Short mmCIF file of C-alpha atoms in Angstrom, two decimals:
data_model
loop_
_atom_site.label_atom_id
_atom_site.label_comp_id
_atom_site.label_asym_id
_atom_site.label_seq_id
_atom_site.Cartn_x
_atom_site.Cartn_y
_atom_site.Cartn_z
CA UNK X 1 -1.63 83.12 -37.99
CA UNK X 2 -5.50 84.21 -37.75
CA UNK X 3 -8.41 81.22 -38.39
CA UNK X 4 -7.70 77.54 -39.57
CA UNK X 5 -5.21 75.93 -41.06
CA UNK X 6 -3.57 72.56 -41.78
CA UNK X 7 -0.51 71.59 -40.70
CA UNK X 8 2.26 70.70 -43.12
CA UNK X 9 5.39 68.75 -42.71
CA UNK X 10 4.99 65.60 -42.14
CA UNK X 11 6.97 62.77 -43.57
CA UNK X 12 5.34 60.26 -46.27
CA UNK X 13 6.79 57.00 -47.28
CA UNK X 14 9.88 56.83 -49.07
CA UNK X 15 11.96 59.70 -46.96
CA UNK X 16 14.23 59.02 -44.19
CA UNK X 17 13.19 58.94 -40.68
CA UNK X 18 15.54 61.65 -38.73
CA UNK X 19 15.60 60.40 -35.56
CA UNK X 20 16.09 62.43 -32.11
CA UNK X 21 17.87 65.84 -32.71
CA UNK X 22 21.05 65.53 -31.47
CA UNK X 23 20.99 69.41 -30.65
CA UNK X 24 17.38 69.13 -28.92
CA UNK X 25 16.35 67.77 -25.49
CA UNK X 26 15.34 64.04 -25.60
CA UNK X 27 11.46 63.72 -25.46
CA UNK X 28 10.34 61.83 -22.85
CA UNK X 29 7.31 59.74 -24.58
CA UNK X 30 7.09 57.20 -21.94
CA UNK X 31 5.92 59.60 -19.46
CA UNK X 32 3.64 61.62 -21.76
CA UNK X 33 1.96 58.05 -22.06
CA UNK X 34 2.08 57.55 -18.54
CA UNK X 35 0.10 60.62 -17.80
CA UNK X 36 -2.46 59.68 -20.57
CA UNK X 37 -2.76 56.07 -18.81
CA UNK X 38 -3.97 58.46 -15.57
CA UNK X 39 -6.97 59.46 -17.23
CA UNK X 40 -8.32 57.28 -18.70
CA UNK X 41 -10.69 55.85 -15.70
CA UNK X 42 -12.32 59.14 -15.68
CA UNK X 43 -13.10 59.38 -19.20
CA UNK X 44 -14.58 55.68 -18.86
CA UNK X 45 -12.45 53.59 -20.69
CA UNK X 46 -9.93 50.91 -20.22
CA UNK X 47 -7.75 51.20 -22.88
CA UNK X 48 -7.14 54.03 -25.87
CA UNK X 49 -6.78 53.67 -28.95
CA UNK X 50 -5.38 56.74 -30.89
CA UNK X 51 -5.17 57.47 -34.79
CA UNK X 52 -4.89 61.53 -35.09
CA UNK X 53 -1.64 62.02 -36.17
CA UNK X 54 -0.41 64.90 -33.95
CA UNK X 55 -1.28 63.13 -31.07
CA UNK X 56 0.07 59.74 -32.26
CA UNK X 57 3.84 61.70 -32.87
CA UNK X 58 3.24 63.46 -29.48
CA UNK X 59 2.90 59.68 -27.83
CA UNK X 60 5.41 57.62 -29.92
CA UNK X 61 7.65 59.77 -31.62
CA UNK X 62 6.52 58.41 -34.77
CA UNK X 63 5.90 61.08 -37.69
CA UNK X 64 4.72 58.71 -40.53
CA UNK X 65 1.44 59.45 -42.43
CA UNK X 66 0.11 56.05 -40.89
CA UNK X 67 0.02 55.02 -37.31
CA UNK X 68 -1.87 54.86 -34.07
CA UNK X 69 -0.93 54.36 -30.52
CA UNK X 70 -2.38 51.69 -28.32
CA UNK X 71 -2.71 53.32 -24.43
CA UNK X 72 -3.13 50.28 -22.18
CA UNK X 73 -4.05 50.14 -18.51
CA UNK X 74 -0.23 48.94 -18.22
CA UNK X 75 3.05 50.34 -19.92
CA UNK X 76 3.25 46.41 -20.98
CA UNK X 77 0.06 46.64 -23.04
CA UNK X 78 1.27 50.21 -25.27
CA UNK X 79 1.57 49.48 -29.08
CA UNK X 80 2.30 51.44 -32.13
CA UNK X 81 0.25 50.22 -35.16
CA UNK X 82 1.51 50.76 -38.93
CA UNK X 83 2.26 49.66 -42.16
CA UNK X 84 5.09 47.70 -43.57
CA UNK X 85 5.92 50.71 -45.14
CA UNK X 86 7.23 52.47 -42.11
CA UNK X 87 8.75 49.17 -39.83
CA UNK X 88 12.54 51.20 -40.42
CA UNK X 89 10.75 54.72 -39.16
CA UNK X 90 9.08 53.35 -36.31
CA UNK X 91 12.29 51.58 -35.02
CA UNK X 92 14.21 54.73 -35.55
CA UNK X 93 11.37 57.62 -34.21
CA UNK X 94 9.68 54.96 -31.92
CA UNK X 95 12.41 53.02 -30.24
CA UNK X 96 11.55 50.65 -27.31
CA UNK X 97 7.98 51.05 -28.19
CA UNK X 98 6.10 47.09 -29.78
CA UNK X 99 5.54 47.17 -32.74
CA UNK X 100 2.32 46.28 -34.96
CA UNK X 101 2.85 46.18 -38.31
CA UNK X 102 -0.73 46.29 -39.81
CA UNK X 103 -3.56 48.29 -42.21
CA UNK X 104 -6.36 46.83 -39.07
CA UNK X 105 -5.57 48.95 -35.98
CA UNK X 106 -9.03 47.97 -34.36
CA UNK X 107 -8.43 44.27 -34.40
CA UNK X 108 -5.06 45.05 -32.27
CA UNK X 109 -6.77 47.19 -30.30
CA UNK X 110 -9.81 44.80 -29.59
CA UNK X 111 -7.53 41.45 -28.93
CA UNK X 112 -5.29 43.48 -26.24
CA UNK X 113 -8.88 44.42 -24.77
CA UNK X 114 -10.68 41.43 -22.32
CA UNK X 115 -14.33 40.80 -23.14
CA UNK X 116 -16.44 43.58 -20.84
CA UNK X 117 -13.81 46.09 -21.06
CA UNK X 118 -14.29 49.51 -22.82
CA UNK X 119 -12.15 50.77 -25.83
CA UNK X 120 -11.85 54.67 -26.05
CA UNK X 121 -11.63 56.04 -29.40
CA UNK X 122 -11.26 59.50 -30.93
CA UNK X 123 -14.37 60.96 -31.80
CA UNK X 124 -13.09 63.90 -33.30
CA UNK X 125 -10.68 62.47 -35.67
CA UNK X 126 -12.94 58.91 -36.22
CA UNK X 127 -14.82 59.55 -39.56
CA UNK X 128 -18.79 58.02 -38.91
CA UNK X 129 -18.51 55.12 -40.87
CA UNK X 130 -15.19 53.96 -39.33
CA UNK X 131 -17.14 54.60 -35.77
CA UNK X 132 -20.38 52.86 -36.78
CA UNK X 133 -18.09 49.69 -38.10
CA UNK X 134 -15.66 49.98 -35.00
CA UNK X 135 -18.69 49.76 -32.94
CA UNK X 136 -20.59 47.32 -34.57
CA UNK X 137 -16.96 45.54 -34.27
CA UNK X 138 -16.40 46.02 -30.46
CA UNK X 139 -19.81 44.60 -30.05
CA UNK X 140 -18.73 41.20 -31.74
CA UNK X 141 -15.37 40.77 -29.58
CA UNK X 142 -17.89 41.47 -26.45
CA UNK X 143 -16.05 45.02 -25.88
CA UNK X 144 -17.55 48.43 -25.92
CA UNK X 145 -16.26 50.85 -28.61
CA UNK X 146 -16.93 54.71 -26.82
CA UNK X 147 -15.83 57.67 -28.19
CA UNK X 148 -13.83 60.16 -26.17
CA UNK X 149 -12.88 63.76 -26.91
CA UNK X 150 -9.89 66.01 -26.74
CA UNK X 151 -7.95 63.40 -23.95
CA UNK X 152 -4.74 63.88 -26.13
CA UNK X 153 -4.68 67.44 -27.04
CA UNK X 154 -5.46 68.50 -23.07
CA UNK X 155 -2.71 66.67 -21.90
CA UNK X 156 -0.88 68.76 -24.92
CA UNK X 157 -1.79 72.76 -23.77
CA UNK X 158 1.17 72.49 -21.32
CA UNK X 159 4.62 71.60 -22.99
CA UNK X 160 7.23 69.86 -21.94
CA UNK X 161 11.54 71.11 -21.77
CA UNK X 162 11.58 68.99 -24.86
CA UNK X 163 8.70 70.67 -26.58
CA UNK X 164 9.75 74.18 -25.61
CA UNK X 165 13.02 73.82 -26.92
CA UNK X 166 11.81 72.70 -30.36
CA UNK X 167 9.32 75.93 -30.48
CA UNK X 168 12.06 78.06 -29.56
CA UNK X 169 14.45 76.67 -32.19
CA UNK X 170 11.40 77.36 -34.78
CA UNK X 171 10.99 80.87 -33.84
CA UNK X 172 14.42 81.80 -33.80
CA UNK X 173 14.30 80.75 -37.63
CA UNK X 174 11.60 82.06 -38.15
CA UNK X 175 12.52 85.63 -36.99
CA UNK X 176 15.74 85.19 -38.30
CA UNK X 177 14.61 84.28 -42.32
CA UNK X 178 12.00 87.29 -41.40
CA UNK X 179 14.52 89.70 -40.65
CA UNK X 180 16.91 88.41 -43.91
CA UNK X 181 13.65 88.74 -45.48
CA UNK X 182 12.87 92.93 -44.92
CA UNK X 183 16.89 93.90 -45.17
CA UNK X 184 17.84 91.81 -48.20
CA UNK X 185 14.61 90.89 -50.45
CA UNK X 186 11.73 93.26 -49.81
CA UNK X 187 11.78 95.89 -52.61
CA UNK X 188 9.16 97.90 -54.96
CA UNK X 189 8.35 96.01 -57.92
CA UNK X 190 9.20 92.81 -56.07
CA UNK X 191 5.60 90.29 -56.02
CA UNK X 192 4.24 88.85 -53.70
CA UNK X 193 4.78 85.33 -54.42
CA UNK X 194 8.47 86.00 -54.92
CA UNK X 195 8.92 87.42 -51.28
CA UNK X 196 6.66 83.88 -50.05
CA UNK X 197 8.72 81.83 -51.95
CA UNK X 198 12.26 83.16 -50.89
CA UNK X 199 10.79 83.28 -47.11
CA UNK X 200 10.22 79.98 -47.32
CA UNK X 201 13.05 78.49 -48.96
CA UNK X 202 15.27 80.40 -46.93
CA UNK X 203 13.68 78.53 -44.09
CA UNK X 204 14.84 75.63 -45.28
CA UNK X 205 18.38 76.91 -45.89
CA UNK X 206 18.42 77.97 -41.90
CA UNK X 207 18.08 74.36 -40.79
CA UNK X 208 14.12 74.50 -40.86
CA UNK X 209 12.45 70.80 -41.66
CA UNK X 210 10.06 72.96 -43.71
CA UNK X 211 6.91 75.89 -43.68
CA UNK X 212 4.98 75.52 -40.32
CA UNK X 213 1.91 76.88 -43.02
CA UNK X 214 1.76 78.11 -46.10
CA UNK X 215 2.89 81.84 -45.55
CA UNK X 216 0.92 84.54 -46.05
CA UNK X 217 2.22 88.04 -47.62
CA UNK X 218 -0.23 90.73 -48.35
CA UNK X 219 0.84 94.26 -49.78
CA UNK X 220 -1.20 97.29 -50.44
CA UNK X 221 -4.85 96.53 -49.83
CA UNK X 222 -4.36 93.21 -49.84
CA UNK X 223 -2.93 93.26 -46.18
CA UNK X 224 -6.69 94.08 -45.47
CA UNK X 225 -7.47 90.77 -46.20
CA UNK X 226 -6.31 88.17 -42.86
CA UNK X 227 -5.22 85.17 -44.77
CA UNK X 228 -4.40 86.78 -48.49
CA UNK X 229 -2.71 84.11 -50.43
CA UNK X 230 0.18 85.99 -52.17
CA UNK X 231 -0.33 87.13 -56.14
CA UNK X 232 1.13 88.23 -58.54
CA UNK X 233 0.93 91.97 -57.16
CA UNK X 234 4.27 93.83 -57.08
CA UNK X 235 4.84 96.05 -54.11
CA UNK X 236 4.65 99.91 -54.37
CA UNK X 237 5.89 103.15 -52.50
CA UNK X 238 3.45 103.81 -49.54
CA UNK X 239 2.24 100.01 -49.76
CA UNK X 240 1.87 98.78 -46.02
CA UNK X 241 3.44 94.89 -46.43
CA UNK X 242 2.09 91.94 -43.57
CA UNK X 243 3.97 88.64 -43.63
CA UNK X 244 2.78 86.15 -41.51
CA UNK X 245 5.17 82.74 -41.29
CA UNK X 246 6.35 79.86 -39.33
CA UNK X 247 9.38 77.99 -39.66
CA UNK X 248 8.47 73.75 -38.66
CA UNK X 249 11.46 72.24 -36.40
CA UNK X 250 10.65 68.48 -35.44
CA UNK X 251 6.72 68.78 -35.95
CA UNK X 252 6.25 71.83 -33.95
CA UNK X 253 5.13 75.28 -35.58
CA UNK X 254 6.52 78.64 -35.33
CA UNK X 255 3.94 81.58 -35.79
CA UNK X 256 5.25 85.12 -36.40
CA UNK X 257 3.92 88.20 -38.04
CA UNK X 258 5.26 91.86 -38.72
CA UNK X 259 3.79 94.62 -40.47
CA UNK X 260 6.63 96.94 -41.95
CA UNK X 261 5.84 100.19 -44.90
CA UNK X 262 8.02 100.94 -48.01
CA UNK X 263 8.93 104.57 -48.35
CA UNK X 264 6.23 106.11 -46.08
CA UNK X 265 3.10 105.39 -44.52
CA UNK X 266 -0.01 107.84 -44.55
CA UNK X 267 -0.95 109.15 -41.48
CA UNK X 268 -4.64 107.05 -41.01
CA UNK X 269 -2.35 103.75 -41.40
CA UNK X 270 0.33 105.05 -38.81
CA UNK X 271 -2.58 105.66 -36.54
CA UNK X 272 -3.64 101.78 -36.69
CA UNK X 273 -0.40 100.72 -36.65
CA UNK X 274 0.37 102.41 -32.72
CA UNK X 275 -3.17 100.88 -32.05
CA UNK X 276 -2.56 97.57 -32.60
CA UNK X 277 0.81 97.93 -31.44
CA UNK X 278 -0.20 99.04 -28.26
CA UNK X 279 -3.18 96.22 -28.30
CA UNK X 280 -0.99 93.38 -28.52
CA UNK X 281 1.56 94.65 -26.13
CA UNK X 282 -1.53 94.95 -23.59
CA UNK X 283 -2.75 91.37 -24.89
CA UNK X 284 0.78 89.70 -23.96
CA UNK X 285 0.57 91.64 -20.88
CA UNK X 286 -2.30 89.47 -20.33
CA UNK X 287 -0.85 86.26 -20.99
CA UNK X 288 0.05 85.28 -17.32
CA UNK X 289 -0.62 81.92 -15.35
CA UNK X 290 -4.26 81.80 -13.98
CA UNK X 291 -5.65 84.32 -16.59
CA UNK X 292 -8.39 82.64 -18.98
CA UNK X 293 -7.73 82.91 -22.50
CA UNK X 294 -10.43 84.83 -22.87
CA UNK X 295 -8.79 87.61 -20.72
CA UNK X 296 -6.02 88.09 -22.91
CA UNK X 297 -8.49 88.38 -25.99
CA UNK X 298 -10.18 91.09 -24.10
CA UNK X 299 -7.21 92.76 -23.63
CA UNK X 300 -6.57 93.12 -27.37
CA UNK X 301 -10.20 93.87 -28.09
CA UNK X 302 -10.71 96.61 -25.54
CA UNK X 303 -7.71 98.44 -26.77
CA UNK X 304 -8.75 98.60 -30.41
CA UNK X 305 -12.71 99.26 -29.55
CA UNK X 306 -11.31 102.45 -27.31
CA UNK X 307 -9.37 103.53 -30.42
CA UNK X 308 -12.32 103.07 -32.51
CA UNK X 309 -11.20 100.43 -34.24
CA UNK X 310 -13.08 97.29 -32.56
CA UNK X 311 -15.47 96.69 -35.97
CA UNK X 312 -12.47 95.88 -37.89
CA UNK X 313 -10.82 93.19 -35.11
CA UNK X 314 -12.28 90.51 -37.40
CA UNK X 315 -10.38 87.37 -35.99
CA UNK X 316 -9.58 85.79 -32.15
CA UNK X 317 -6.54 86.85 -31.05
CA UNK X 318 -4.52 83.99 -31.16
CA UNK X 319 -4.65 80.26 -30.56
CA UNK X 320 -2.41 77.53 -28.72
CA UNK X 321 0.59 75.85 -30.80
CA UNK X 322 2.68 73.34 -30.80
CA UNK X 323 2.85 70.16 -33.32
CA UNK X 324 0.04 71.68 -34.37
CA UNK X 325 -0.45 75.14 -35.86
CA UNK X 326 -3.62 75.53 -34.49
CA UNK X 327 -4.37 73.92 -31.03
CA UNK X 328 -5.90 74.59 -27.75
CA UNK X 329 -6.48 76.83 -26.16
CA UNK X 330 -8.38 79.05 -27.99
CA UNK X 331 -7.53 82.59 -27.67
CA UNK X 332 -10.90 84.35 -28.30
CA UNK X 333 -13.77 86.33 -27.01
CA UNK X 334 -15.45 84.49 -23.33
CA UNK X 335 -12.43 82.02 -24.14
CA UNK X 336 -12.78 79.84 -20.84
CA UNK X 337 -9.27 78.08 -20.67
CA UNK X 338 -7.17 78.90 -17.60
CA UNK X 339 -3.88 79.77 -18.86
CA UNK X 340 -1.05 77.59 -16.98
CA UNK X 341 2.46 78.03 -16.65
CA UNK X 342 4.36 76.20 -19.86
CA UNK X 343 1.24 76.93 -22.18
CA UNK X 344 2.41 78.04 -25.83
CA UNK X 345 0.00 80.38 -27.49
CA UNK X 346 -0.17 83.40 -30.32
CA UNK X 347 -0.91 87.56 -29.22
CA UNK X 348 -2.32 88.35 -32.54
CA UNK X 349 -4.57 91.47 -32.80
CA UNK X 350 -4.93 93.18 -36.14
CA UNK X 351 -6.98 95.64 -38.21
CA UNK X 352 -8.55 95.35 -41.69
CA UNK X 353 -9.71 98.54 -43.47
CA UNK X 354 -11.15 97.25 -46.66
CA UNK X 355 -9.59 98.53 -49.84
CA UNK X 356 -6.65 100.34 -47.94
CA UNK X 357 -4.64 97.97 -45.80
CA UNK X 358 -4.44 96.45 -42.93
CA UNK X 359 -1.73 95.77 -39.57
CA UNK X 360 -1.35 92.71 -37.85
CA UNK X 361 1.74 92.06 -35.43
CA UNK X 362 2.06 88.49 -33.56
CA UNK X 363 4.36 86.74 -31.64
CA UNK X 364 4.51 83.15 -30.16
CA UNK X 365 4.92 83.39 -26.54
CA UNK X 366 5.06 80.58 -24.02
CA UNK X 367 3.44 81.23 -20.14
CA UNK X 368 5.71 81.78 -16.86
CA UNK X 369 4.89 80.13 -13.35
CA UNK X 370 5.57 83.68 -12.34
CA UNK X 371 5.53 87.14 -14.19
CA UNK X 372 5.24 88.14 -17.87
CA UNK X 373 5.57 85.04 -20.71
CA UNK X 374 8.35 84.24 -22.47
CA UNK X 375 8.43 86.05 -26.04
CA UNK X 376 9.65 83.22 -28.39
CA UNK X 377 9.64 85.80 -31.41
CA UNK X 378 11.94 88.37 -30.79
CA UNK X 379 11.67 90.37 -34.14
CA UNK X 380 11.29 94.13 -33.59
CA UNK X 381 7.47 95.29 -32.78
CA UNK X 382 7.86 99.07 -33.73
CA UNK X 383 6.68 100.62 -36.89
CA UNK X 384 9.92 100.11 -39.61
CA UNK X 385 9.61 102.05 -43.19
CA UNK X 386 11.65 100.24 -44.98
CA UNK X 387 13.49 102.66 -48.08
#
């Protein structure tokens, strides 16, 4: 899925907490705190305190729409903070882990802290008058209130058995509700929004906890447009028709798209479909250990500009994934991040020719130590018109 977008899926107050997947490896939280605890010297801080909600499920196991994690220079001094509301979740998704249960995270934080020590917040997710208050607050309990960026979400790039698993299992339901999708529902006079709303339900009926994003399904000319929201238009003979969807298993996002044709396909469209098929098999080519993002964007890019197509690459090529849909690394032009081995990212290269159509194929992938990644979306790549 091209550009920015929210993640949805996660539990509110009132719904059941679901506990470990019986089916799915264990995550080990402990040690993702553990490696947290290791850097939190360099960033200059003593202890962490950490509200954005991906990160705070990524630390805990916790998924409710209130919490933050307490990162201590000790296991002994880790905390989960919430509400009342959530004291049954947090025992269930958070086992083993103490327990705070209240609406003041910062006076927790600052009473585990000793006057003189620093208190690392997240700048990115802190709104500026929370940090001007929570400053103005560390100053009164003696301790220093410093923001810190991205310490989270770099220890996230590189996933875990436990996280790979659960991207796997949302790809596999993704492609196969995708595939159900183009054999049993795609039609001509069928809209849009009827083909987003069965894809998405049907999700759901696969064992899916929900959409990874709201999908996108553009027919005609619409599939010019990168992130159409599907209408009301009903799909025609000679329409090209790109879906792009993700299944969500456990918080973590699936991210496929296909680009299929009802009853034919003129011959300018067939042209940009072999060029961006082509382009993204050269960009997932790319996608090995030690590469920089940036190289696999390149990849893409070069491809399309040598077809004469570059002008209407309008978008990165992809972007890292996980529990959320849109995380590092970035997957664009210059993009500096060295790729490692266990890094989950999109291959995503499309074309947009205004007012006729456009292609875009993608596939989740996930890096090897050694050799080509591992394709977690295994729906056919080659041009289908679909009768």
């Amino acid at each position: 899925m091209t550009g920015a977008h929210g993640a949805h899926g996660v539990h509110e107050a009132g719904t059941q907490p679901a506990g470990p997947r019986p089916d799915l490896p264990v995550p080990d939280h402990q040690s993702r705190r553990d490696r947290l605890r290791a850097d939190l010297a360099g960033a200059g801080v003593d202890l962490l305190l950490v509200t954005a909600p991906a990160n705070v499920r990524w630390l805990s196991g916790f998924s409710g729409s209130n919490g933050q994690v307490l990162i201590g220079p000790e296991p002994g001094v880790d905390l989960l903070v919430t509400d009342g509301r959530y004291e049954h979740r947090a025992a269930v998704e958070a086992a083993g882990l103490p327990l705070a249960l209240t609406r003041a995270p910062l006076e927790i934080a600052l009473a585990a802290c000793e006057r003189g020590q620093r208190l690392g917040v997240e700048a990115v997710h802190l709104a500026w008058a929370d940090a001007t208050d929570w400053v103005e607050q560390g100053e009164t309990a003696g301790v220093e209130v410093r923001p810190t960026r991205a310490l989270v979400e770099r220890r996230r790039v590189v996933k875990d058995d436990a996280e790979i698993a659960r991207l796997a299992r949302a790809c596999a339901l993704t492609v196969e509700a995708l595939e159900w999708l183009f054999a049993e529902v795609v039609a001509v006079g069928r809209s849009e929004r009827d083909l987003a709303t069965a894809l998405e339900r049907r999700f759901v009926d696969l064992g899916a906890d929900g959409v990874a994003f709201a999908s996108i399904v553009a027919s005609g000319p619409n599939a010019a447009v990168p992130h159409h929201a599907p209408s009301d238009r009903r799909l025609q003979v000679g329409d090209v028709l790109t879906v792009d969807c993700g299944a969500l298993v456990d918080g973590y996002h699936a991210d496929c798209t296909r680009t299929v044709a009802l009853g034919h396909l003129d011959d300018r469209l067939r042209e940009v479909y072999a060029a961006v098929e082509a382009a993204q098999a050269a960009g997932r080519a790319a996608a090995v250990a030690g590469a920089r993002a940036g190289d696999v964007d390149a990849a893409c890019r070069e491809h399309l500009t040598a077809a004469g197509y570059g002008d209407r690459f309008v978008h990165g090529t992809g972007h890292g994934v996980g529990l959320d849909i849109h995380e590092a690394p970035a997957v664009g032009k210059g993009s500096p991040a060295t790729l490692a081995p266990a890094t989950a990212l999109t291959v995503e290269p499309g074309v947009y020719l205004p007012g006729v159509g456009g292609v875009r194929i993608e596939d989740t992938i996930v890096v090897t130590a050694d050799g080509p990644p591992t394709i977690l979306t295994t729906a056919p790549r080659a041009l289908r018109v679909l009768s």
